[in-house]
Structure formats: C-alpha cells, structure tokens
Coordinates of C-alpha atoms in Angstrom, one line a residue:
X907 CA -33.7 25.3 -2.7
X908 CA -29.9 24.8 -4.3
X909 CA -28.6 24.4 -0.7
X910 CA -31.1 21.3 0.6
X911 CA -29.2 18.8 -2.1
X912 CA -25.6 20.0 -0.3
X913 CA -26.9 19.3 3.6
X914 CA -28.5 16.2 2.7
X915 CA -25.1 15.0 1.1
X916 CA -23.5 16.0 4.5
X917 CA -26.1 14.5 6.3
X918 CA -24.6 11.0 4.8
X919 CA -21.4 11.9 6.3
X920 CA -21.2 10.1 10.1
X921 CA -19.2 13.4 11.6
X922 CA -18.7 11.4 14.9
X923 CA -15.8 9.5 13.6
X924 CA -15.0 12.4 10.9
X925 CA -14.6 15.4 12.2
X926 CA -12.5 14.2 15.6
X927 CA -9.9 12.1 13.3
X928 CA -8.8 15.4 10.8
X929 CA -8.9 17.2 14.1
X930 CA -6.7 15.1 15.5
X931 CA -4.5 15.0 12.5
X932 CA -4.2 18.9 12.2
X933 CA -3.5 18.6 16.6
X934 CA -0.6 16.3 15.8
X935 CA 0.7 18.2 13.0
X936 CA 0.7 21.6 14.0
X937 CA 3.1 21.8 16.5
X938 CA 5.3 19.8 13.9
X939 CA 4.9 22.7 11.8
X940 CA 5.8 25.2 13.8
X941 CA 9.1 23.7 15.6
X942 CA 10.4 22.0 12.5
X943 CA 13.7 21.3 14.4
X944 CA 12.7 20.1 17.6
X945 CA 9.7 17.9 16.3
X946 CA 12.6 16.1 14.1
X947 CA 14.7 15.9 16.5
X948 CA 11.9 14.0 19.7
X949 CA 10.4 12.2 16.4
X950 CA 13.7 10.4 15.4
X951 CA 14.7 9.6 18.7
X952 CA 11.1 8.0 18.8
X953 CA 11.5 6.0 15.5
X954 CA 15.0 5.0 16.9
X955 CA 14.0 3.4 20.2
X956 CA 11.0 2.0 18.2
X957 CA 13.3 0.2 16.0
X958 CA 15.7 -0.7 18.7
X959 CA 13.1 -2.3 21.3
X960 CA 10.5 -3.8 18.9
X961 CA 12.3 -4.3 15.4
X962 CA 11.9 -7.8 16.4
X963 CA 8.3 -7.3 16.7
X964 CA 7.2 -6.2 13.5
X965 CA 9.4 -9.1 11.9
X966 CA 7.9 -11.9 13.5
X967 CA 4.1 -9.8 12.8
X968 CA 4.7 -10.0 9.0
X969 CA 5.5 -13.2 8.9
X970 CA 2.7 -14.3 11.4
X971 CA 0.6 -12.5 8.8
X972 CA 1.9 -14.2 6.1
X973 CA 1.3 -17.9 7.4
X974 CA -2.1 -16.7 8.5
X975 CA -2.7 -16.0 4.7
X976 CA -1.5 -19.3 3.2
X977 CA -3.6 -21.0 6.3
X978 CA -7.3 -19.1 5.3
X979 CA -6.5 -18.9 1.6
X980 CA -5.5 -23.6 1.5
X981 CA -7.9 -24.3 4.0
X982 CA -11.3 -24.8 4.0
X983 CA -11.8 -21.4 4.9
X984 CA -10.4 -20.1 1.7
X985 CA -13.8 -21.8 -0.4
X986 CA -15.8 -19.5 1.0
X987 CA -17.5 -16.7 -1.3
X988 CA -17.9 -13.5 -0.5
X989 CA -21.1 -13.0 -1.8
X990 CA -23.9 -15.6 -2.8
X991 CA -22.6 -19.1 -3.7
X992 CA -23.4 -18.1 -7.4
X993 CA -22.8 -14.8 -7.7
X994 CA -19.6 -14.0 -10.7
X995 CA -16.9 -11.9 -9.8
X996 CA -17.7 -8.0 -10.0
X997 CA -14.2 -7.4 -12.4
X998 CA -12.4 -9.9 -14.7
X999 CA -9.3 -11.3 -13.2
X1000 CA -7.0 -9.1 -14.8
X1001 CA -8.8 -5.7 -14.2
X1002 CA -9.0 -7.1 -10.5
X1003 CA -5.2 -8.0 -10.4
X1004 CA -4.5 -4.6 -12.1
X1005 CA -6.4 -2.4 -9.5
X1006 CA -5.1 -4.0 -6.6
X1007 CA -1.7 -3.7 -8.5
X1008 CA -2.5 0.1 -8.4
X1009 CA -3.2 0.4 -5.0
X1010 CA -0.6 -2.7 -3.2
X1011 CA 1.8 -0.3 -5.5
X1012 CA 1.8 3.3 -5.2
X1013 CA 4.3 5.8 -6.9
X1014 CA 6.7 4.1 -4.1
X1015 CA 8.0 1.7 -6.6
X1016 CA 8.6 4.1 -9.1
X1017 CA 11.5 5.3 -6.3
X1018 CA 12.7 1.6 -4.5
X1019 CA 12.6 -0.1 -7.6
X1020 CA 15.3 2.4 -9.1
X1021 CA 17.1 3.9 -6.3
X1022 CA 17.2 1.2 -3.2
X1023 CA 19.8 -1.2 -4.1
X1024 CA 22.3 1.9 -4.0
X1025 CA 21.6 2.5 -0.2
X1026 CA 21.9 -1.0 0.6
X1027 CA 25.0 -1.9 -1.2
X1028 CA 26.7 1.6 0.6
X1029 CA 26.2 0.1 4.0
X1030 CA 25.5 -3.6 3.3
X1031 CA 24.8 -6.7 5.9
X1032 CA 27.4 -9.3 7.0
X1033 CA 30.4 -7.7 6.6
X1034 CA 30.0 -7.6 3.1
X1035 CA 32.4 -4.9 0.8
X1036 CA 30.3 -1.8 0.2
X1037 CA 30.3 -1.2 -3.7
X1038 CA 31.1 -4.9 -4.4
X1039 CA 29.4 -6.9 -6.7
X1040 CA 28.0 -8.8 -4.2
X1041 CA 26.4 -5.6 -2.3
X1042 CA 24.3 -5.0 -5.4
X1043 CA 23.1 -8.0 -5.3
X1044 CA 21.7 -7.7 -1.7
X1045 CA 20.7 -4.0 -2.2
X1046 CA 18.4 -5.0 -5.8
X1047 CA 17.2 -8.8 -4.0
X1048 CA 16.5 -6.3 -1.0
X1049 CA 14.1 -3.7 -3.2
X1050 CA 12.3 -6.7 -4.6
X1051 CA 12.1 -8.2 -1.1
X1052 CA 10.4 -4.9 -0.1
X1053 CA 7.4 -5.4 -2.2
X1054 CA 7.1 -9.0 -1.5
X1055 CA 4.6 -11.6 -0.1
X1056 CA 5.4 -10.2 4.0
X1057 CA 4.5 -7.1 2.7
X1058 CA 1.5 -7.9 0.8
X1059 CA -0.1 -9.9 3.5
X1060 CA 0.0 -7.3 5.7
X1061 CA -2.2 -5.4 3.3
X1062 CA -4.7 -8.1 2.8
X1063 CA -5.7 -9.8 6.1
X1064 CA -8.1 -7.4 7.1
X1065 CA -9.8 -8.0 4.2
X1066 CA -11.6 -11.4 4.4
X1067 CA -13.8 -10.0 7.5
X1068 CA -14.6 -7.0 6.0
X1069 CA -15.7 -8.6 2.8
X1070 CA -17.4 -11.1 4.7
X1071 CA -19.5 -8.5 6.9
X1072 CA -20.7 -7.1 3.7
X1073 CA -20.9 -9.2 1.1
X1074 CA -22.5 -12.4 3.3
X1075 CA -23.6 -10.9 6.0
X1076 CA -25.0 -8.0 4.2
X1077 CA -24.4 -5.4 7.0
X1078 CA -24.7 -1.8 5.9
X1079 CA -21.9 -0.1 7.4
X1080 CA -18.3 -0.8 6.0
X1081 CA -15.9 -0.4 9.0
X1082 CA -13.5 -2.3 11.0
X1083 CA -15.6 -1.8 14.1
X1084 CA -17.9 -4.2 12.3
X1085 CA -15.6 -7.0 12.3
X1086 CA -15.2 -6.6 16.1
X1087 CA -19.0 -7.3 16.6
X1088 CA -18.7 -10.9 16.4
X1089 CA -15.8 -10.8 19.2
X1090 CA -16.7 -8.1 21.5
X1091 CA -20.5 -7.8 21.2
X1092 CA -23.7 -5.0 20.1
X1093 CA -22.4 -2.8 23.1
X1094 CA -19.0 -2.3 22.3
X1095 CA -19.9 -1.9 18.8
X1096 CA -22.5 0.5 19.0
X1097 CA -20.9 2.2 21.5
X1098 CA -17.7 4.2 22.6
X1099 CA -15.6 1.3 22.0
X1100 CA -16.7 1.0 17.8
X1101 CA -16.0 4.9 18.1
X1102 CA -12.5 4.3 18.6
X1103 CA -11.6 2.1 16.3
X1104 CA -13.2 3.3 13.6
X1105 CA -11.7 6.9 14.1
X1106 CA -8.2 5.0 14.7
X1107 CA -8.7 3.9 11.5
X1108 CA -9.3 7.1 9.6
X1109 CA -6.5 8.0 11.4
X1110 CA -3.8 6.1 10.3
X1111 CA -4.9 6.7 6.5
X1112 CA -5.3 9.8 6.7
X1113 CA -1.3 10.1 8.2
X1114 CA -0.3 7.0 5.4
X1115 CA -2.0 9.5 2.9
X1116 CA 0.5 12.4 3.9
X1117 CA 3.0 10.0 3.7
X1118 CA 2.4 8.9 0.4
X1119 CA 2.4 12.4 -1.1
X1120 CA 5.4 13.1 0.6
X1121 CA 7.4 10.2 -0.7
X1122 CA 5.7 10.4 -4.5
X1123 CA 5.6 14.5 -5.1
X1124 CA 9.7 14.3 -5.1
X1125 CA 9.8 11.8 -8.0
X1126 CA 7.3 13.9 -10.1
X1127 CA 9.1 17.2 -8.9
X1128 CA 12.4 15.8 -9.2
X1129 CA 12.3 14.6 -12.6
X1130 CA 10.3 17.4 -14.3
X1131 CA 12.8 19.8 -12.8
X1132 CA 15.4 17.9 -14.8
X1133 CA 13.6 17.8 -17.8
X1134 CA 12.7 21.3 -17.8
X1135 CA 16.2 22.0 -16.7
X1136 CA 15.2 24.4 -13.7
X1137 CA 15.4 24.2 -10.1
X1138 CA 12.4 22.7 -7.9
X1139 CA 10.6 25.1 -6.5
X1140 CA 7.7 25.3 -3.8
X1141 CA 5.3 26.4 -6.4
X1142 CA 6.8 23.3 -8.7
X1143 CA 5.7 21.4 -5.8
X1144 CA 2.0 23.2 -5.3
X1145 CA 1.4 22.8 -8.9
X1146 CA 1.9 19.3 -9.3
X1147 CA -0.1 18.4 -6.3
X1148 CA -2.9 20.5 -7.3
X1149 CA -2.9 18.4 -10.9
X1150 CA -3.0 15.1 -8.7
X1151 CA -5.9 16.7 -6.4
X1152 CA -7.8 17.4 -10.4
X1153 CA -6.9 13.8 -11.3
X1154 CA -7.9 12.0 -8.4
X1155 CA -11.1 13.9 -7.9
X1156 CA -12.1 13.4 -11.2
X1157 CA -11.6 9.6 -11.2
X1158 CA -13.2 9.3 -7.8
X1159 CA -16.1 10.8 -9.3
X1160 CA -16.2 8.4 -12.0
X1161 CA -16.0 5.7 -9.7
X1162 CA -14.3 2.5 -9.6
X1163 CA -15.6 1.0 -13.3
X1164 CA -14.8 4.2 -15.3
X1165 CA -12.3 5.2 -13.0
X1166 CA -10.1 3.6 -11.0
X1167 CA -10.1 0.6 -13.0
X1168 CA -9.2 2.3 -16.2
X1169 CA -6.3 3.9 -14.7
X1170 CA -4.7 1.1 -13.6
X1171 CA -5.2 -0.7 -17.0
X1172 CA -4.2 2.2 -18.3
X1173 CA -1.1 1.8 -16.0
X1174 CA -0.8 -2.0 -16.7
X1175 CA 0.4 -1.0 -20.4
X1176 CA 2.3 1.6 -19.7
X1177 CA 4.6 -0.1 -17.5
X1178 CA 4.7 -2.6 -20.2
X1179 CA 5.6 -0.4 -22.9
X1180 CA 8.2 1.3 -20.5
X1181 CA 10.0 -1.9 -19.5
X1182 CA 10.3 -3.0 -23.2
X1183 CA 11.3 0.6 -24.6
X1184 CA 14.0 0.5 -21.6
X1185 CA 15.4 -2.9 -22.4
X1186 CA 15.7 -2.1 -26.1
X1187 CA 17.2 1.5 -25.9
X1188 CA 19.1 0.7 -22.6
X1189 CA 21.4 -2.4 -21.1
X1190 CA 18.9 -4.6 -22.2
X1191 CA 21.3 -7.7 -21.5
X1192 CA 22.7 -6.7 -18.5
X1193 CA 19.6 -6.0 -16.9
X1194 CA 18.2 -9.0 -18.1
X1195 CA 21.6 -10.7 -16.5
X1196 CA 21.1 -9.2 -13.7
X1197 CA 17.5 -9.9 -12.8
X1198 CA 18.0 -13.4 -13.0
X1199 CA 20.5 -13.0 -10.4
X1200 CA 18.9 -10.8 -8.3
X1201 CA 15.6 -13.4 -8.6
X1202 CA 18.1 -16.2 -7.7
X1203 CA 19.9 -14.5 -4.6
X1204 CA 16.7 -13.5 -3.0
X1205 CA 15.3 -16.9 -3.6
X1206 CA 17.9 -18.2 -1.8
X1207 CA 18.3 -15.8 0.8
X1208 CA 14.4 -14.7 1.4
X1209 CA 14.5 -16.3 5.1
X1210 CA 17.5 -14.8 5.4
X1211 CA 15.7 -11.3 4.4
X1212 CA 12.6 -12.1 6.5
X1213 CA 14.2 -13.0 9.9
X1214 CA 17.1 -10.2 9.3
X1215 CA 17.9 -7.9 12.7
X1216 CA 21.8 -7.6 12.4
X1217 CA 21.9 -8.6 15.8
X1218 CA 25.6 -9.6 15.9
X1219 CA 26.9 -6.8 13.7
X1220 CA 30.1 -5.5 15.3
X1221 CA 30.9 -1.7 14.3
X1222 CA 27.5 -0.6 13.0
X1223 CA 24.0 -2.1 11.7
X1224 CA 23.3 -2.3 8.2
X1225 CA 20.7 -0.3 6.4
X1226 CA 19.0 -2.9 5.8
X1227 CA 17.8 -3.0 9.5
X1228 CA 16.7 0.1 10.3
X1229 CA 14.7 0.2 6.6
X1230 CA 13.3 -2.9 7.3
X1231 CA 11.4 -2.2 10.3
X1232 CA 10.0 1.4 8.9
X1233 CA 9.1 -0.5 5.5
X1234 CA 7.0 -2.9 7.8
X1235 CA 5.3 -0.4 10.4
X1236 CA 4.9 2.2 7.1
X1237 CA 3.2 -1.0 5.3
X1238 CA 1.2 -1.5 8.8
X1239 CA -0.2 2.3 8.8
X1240 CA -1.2 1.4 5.4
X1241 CA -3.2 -2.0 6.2
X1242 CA -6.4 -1.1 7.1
X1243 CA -7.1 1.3 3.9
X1244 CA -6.0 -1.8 1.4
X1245 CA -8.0 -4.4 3.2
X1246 CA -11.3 -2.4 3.2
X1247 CA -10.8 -1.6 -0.8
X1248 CA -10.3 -4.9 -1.2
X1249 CA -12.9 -5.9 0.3
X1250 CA -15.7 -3.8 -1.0
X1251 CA -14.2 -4.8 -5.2
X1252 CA -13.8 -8.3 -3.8
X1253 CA -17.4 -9.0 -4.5
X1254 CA -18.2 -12.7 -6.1
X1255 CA -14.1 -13.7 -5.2
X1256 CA -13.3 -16.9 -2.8
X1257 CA -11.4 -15.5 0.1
X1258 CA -8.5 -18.0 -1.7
X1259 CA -8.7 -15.9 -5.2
X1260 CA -8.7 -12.2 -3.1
X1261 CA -6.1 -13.3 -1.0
X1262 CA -3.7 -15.1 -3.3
X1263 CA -4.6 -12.1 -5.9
X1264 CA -3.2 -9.6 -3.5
X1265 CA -0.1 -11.9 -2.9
X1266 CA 1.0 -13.2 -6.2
X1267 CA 0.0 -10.1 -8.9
X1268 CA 1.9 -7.2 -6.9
X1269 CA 5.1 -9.1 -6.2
X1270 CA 5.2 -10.0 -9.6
X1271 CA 4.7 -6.4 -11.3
X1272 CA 7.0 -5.0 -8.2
X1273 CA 9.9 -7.4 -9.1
X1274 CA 10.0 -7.1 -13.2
X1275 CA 9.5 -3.3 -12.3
X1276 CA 12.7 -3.4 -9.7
X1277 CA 14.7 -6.0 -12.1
X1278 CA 15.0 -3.1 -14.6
X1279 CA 14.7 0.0 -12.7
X1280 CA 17.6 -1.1 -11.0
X1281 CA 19.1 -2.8 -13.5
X1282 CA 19.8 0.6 -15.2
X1283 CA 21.4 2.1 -12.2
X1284 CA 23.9 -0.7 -11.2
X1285 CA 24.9 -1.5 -15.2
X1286 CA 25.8 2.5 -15.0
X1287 CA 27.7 2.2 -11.2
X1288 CA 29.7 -0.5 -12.8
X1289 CA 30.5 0.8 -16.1
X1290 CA 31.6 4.2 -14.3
X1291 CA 29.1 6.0 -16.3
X1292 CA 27.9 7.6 -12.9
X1293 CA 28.9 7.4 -9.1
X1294 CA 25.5 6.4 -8.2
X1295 CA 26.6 5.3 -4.7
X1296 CA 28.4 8.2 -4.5
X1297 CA 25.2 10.2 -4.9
X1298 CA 23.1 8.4 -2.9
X1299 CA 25.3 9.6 0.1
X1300 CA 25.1 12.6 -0.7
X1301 CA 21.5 13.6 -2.1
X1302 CA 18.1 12.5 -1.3
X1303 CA 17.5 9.4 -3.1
X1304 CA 14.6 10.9 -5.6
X1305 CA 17.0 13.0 -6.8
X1306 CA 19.2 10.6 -8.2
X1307 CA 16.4 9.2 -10.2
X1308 CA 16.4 11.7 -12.7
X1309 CA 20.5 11.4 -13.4
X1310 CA 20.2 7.4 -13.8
X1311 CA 17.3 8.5 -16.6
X1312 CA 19.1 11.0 -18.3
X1313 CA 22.0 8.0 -19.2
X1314 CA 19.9 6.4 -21.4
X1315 CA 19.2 7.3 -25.1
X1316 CA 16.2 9.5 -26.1
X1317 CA 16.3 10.3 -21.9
X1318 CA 13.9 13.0 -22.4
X1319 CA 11.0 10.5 -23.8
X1320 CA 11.7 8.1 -20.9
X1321 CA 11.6 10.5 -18.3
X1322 CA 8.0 12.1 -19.6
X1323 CA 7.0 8.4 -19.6
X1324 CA 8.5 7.9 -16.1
X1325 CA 6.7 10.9 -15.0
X1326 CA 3.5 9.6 -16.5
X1327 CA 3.4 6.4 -14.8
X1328 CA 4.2 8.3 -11.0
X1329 CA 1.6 10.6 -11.8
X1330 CA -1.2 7.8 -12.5
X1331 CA 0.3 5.2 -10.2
X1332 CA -0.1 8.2 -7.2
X1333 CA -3.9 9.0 -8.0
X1334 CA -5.5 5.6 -8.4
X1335 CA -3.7 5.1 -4.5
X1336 CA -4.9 8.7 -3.9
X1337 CA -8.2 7.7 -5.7
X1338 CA -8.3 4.2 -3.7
X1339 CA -8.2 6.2 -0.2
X1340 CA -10.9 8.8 -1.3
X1341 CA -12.8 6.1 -2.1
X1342 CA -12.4 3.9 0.9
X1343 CA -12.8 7.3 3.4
X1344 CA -16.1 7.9 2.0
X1345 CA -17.5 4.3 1.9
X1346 CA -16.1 4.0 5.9
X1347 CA -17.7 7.2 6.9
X1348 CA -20.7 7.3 5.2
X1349 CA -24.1 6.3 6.4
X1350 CA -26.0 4.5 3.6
X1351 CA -25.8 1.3 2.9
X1352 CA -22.2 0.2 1.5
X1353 CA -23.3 -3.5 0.7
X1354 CA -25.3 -2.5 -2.3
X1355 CA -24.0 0.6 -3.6
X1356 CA -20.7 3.0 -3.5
X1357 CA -20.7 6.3 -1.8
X1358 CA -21.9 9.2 -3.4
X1359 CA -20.0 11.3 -5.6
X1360 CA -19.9 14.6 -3.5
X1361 CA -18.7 12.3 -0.5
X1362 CA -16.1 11.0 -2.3
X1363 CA -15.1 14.8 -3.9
X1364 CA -15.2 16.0 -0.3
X1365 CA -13.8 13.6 1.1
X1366 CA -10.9 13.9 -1.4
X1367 CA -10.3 18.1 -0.7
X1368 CA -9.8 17.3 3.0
X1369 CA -7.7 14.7 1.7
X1370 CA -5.6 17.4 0.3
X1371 CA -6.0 19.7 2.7
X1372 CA -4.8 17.6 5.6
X1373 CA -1.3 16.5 3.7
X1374 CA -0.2 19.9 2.6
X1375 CA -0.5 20.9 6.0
X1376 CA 1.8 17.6 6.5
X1377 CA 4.2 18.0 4.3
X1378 CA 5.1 21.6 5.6
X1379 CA 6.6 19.3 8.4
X1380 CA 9.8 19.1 6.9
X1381 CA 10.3 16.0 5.2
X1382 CA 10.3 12.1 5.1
X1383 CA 11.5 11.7 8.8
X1384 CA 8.8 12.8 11.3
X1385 CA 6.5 11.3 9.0
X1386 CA 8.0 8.4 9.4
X1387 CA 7.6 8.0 13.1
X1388 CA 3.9 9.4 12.8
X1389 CA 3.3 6.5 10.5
X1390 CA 4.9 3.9 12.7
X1391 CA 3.6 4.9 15.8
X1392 CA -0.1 4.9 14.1
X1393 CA 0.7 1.5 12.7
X1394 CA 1.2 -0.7 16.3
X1395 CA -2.5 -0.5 17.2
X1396 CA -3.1 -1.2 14.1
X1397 CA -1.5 -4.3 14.2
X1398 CA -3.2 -5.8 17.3
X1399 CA -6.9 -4.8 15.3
X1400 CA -5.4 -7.3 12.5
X1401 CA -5.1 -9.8 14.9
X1402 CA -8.2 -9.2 16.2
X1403 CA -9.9 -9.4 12.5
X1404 CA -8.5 -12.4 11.6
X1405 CA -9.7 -14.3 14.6
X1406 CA -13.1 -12.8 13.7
X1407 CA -13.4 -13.9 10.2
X1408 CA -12.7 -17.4 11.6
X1409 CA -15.4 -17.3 14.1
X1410 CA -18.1 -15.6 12.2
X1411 CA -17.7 -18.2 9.0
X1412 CA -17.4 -21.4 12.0
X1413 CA -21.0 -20.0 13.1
X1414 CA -22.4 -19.6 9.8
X1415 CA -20.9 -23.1 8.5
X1416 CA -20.4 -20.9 5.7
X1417 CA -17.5 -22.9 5.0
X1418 CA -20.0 -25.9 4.2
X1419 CA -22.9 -23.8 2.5
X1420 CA -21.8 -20.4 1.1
X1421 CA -19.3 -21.9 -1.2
X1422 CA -19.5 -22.4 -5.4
X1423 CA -21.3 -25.8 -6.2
X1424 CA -19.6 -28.8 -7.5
X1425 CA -19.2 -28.3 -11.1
X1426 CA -17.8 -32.2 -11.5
X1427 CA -18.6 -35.8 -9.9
X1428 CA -14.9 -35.6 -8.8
X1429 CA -15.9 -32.9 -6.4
X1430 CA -17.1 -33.5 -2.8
X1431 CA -20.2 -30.6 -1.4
X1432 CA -16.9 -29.1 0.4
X1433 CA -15.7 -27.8 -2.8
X1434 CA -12.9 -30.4 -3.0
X1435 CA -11.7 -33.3 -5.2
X1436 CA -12.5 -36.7 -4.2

C-alpha cells in the first residue's frame, strides 16, 4: 500500500523526454570526467573557433532580441493579457519584480559585480592603458553592461508564447514544443519532432544548471575559507552543496508563494541592508563617485558595448571580446528555463508589464549591486591598499573576492552577509529550475495548478546528482563550451517562438478582445488613449 502513492507520482513524470536528456547529460559528461586534460584541451579549441567564426552572430541575436522586445511590449501586441481580460495579477508588482530579480540574477552577480572590472581594465579595448583610470571605467561600465537590457531580453522572449499557450489558450502541457504547434502543426507536435525539442530543452538547463553551481559554489567556498581562515577543501565544497541541495528542496516544496517568493524578498532587503552597511563602513563617497561615472560612460558608450568585436585590434583582442560572446551564448543556454518561469508566475500580467518587468527590475538591482561591489575594489587598486589587478592575473577571480572584503571594517560581518546573500540568491535560481523541470515534464495539467511536491523534490536530487557529476569536469572552461554549444539551437527555437506568439494572438484577435477594458472615456476598445 505505502508504495502505490510513489508510482503514481512517477506515473506524472513524462519519462520520454526525461530519462533520454540526464542520459545524455551523464553521455556527454563522462568522458569529460575521465580525460580531464584532453576534454579541456578539444573543448577550448571548440569555444575558440566558436568565438572567432560566429562572435558576430550572437551580437547581432541579442540585439535582434532586444528590438523584438520593445516591438511586442509598445505595440499592440503588448495589451494583450495573459489570462482572462479581468483576471488581477497572481503577485504584487514588487514580489513579481523581486522573483524574477532572483532568477534574471543568480549568485553570478555576487562575482561580476565585484571582480569583472579588474579583468577588463588588465587587457582593455582600444588601445587603452591597462590599470589607467580610464580602464576601470570600461572594465565596471562593462560588468553593468553584462546584466543589462541585451541580456535580459534574451531571457524573456520565450516567454510571451509560453504564457500565452497556457494562460489564454489554456493548454495543459507547459513546453516549448507547444509554442511550435501553431507553426509546424498536431503531427510534428505530437510526434518525434515535439520530442526533440522538448528534450533539447531539458537539456540545455540541465548543463546551465551545472554551470551555475560551478560558477556560484567558488564564491560561497572561497569566502567561508577566508573567514574560517582554512584552506578549501573538496569536502568544503560537498558540504556547501549539500546545504544548497536542503535549501532548494525545501523551498521547492513550499512552492512559489511560501517559497520562492519569500526568498527573494527576503533577498530584496538584504541586498539593501548590504549596500547601505557597505557605503557607510566603506568608501562610501568614492563609490558613490564612481557609480555615477561608470552610469555615465556606459550610457554613452552602450552601442559601443553592444556592437563591440575588436575587429581592428592590432597585437591582441581585448577581454572584453572573447567574454562577450560566452556571456551571450551562457545567457542563451539559460533562455528557455527563464522564459518558461516567467511564464507560468506571469499569470493576470500584459505581455508589456512581463516583458518590461524582466527588462527594467534586473538591470536596475544588477547595476546599484555592480556600482558598489566594484566600487570597493577599484577605490582599494587606486589607493594601493591591494594589487587587485595584480591578483586577478594571477588567481581565479572568486578568489579575490574574499581579499577586497576583508579591507573593509568589521570584514568578518560583511563577508557572513556576503555569504548569505550567494547562498539564497543560488537556491531560488536552483529553486526556479526545479520548479520549471517539473512543470515541463510533468503530465497534469500546468495551466491550473503547479507540479506536485515529490516531482519537484525529485526532480531537484537529479538536479544535484547530474552537476556534481559536472563539476568533477575540471572547472569553468569545458563548461563553458558545453553551455555555448547547447545555446545555438536554442537560439533558432527563440526565433521560432517569437514568430509564434505573433501568429497565434493575429488568429485569436486577441490583441482586440483578450485585453483589460477601458477604465476611462479617453480610452479607445484597443486599450489606447484617444
């Protein structure tokens, strides 16, 4: 009797996109395992030529993204509600802002936002004097740029046609082989076709997953080694991702309302708190001199930063360039999970408000959070209180984090708060993805209710499972390539979804009648003023 409850929970689970993507994640990472060197050494030379023949390519695809975002979201596309024409938003604006804050974020910004600026202004564009002045202006407008509108589009697009097939159209099944329907037909759908996709999909989060733990366990590990004043260890490592596995598991359980969404309030203030405490105890001038100017170079240089492939540089390419294009096809591997959270908490929004949500509340939080991170770091470069250039040759750039901390008064309290805010920024993404894995692959209906919580506790152990085995790889840099190679069909699906949202709301007219009613004479059936 105990064991009938447990089969029909797996009997939710639709195993025939499952099961093949984790076993073609533990196929692909394997081998890497096992020849460490010679898998870093094929997977660089992969990333390189990817950067060198299509660099260009995933410049011009942010940007497309970008304008295809401010077209749906001013148009009068963007008056269309996901949900019934009267149906109220599912979270307050804030809580919304703050959760997809949490999950556009990541731990990541805990690193760039402190650490970036240092690589840039060591190898800087243009000919520009590494370690000038001017160099850490580029490198800190060049973090903020980072987490910035190009970015951020690429996360949202997919959204809109996945909120539409579930919220309007009330379809059960929350995938992005859904949002093909409309283009390619039942066959293909239903078929081998919808197969692919959707397990392509899985795919590429499940690798962005890996990803993410491998870039955010260094800044918890780092840091707490410091603090503790010991060396980090692989059991260091173990434990930390084992409290993250508790963390995430237990707000995925909870669910979204007592869950995720408390977390990333909770976040919200502490980044708050954080920012103040820093400014008051630390350079709080100097950074707040400096974030001006870093908001006024990359204001005046963000074409410059969008359209930027160093294609005339005479002795060597900046590291700008090679970043760039890794930021944009890591951002890419990413795209699908973001759009499909969206989506499903996007409930009662206009595609305008998810869209320009997604845009507008992340870039803010990322550029406060880099204008004083990095603040701290440059004020101490320039005041010769620490070579952090100089360390950022030589040493990984998480470990650096921990020396810029320990300059500042009361260090120890900063870097437990520090810690904090990594730890909780890491699970709600962690939480986001268990959550969006077990909505995609389960088989009951996603339009009226989440997935269960022993899908989403399972679905958040192979989670685990899967980027343990991925971070035995060896580091950042075949993880790299994994994720940019997973994120160019990705790209052509975005395409493909955005074409589809457009053709399924021209057939409904929804544009015309699934849109909030005129609240004033001076505003037309369209939603409009007169």
């Amino acid at each position: 009797m105990s064991n009938k409850p447990k089969r029909k929970e797996f009997k939710t689970i639709d195993w025939k996109i499952f099961l093949p993507s984790v076993l073609f994640i533990l196929a692909l990472s394997i081998p890497f395992s096992l020849y460490e060197s010679e898998s870093l050494e094929l997977l660089n030379g992969i990333f390189d030529q990817i950067v060198s023949s299509f660099g260009w390519g995933y410049i011009w695809y942010a940007t497309i993204l970008l304008a295809a975002g401010l077209y749906l979201s001013f148009s009068k596309y963007g008056q269309v509600v996901l949900g019934e024409p009267d149906e109220k938003p599912r979270f307050s604006l804030f809580s919304y802002a703050s959760i997809l804050i949490a999950m556009g974020l990541g731990s990541t910004i805990m690193r760039t936002g402190m650490v970036q600026w240092a690589e840039v202004a060591n190898n800087p564009p243009f000919g520009i004097e590494p370690g000038s002045g001017e160099s850490f202006l580029w490198g800190n407008a060049y973090a903020m740029y980072m987490w910035s509108f190009q970015i951020f589009s690429i996360f949202v697009m997919t959204a809109p046609a996945i909120a539409y097939i579930i919220h309007v159209k009330k379809r059960p099944m929350m995938r992005i082989s859904e949002a093909t329907r409309v283009i390619f037909g039942d066959r293909f759908t239903d078929g081998i076709g919808g197969i692919f996709i959707d397990i392509l999909f899985l795919v590429s989060i499940l690798s962005g997953a890996a990803v993410t733990l491998g870039l955010g366990t260094p800044i918890i590990t780092s840091n707490l080694a410091a603090l503790l004043n010991i060396e980090v260890t692989f059991t260091m490592t173990m434990i930390v991702t084992f409290i993250w596995v508790a963390l995430f598991s237990l707000s995925a359980y909870l669910g979204i309302e007592k869950g995720i969404r408390r977390l990333s309030l909770l976040n919200m203030y502490l980044a708050a708190f954080l920012a103040l405490f820093i400014l008051i105890v630390g350079p709080g001038i100097f950074i707040m001199d400096f974030f001006t100017d870093t908001i006024g170079h990359l204001l005046n240089n963000y074409l410059t930063y969008s359209f930027f492939t160093d294609s005339v540089a005479v002795e060597q390419t900046a590291h700008m360039r090679s970043h760039m294009i890794f930021w944009i096809a890591y951002s890419a591997t990413w795209a699908m999970l973001h759009s499909v959270f969206a989506a499903k908490i996007s409930r009662g929004r206009t595609i305008k408000e998810m869209i320009l949500t997604y845009l507008l509340a992340p870039t803010a939080l990322s550029w406060v959070a880099t204008g004083v991170l990095g603040g701290i770091g440059v004020h101490r470069q320039k005041n010769g209180e620490l070579d952090v250039l100089a360390l950022a040759q030589e040493q990984e750039a998480v470990q650096i984090i921990p020396d810029i901390l320990q300059t500042l008064p009361v260090s120890g309290l900063v870097m437990v708060l520090y810690i904090i805010m990594a730890m909780i920024f890491l699970t709600t993404t962690l939480d986001s993805t268990t959550f969006t894995i077990a909505a995609y692959t389960s088989k009951e209906d996603m339009s009226e209710q989440d997935p269960s919580k022993f899908l989403r506790i399972f679905v958040a152990f192979v989670i685990t499972g899967l980027a343990l085995v991925l971070m035995q790889i060896g580091g950042l840099a075949p993880l790299e390539v994994v994720s940019g190679m997973m994120g160019l069909p990705i790209i052509i699906l975005q395409f493909l979804t955005i074409y589809a949202v457009k053709k399924m709301i021209d057939e409904d007219e929804a544009w015309k009648y699934n849109i909030r009613k005129p609240t004033s004479d001076d505003v037309d059936v369209y939603g409009y003023k007169k």
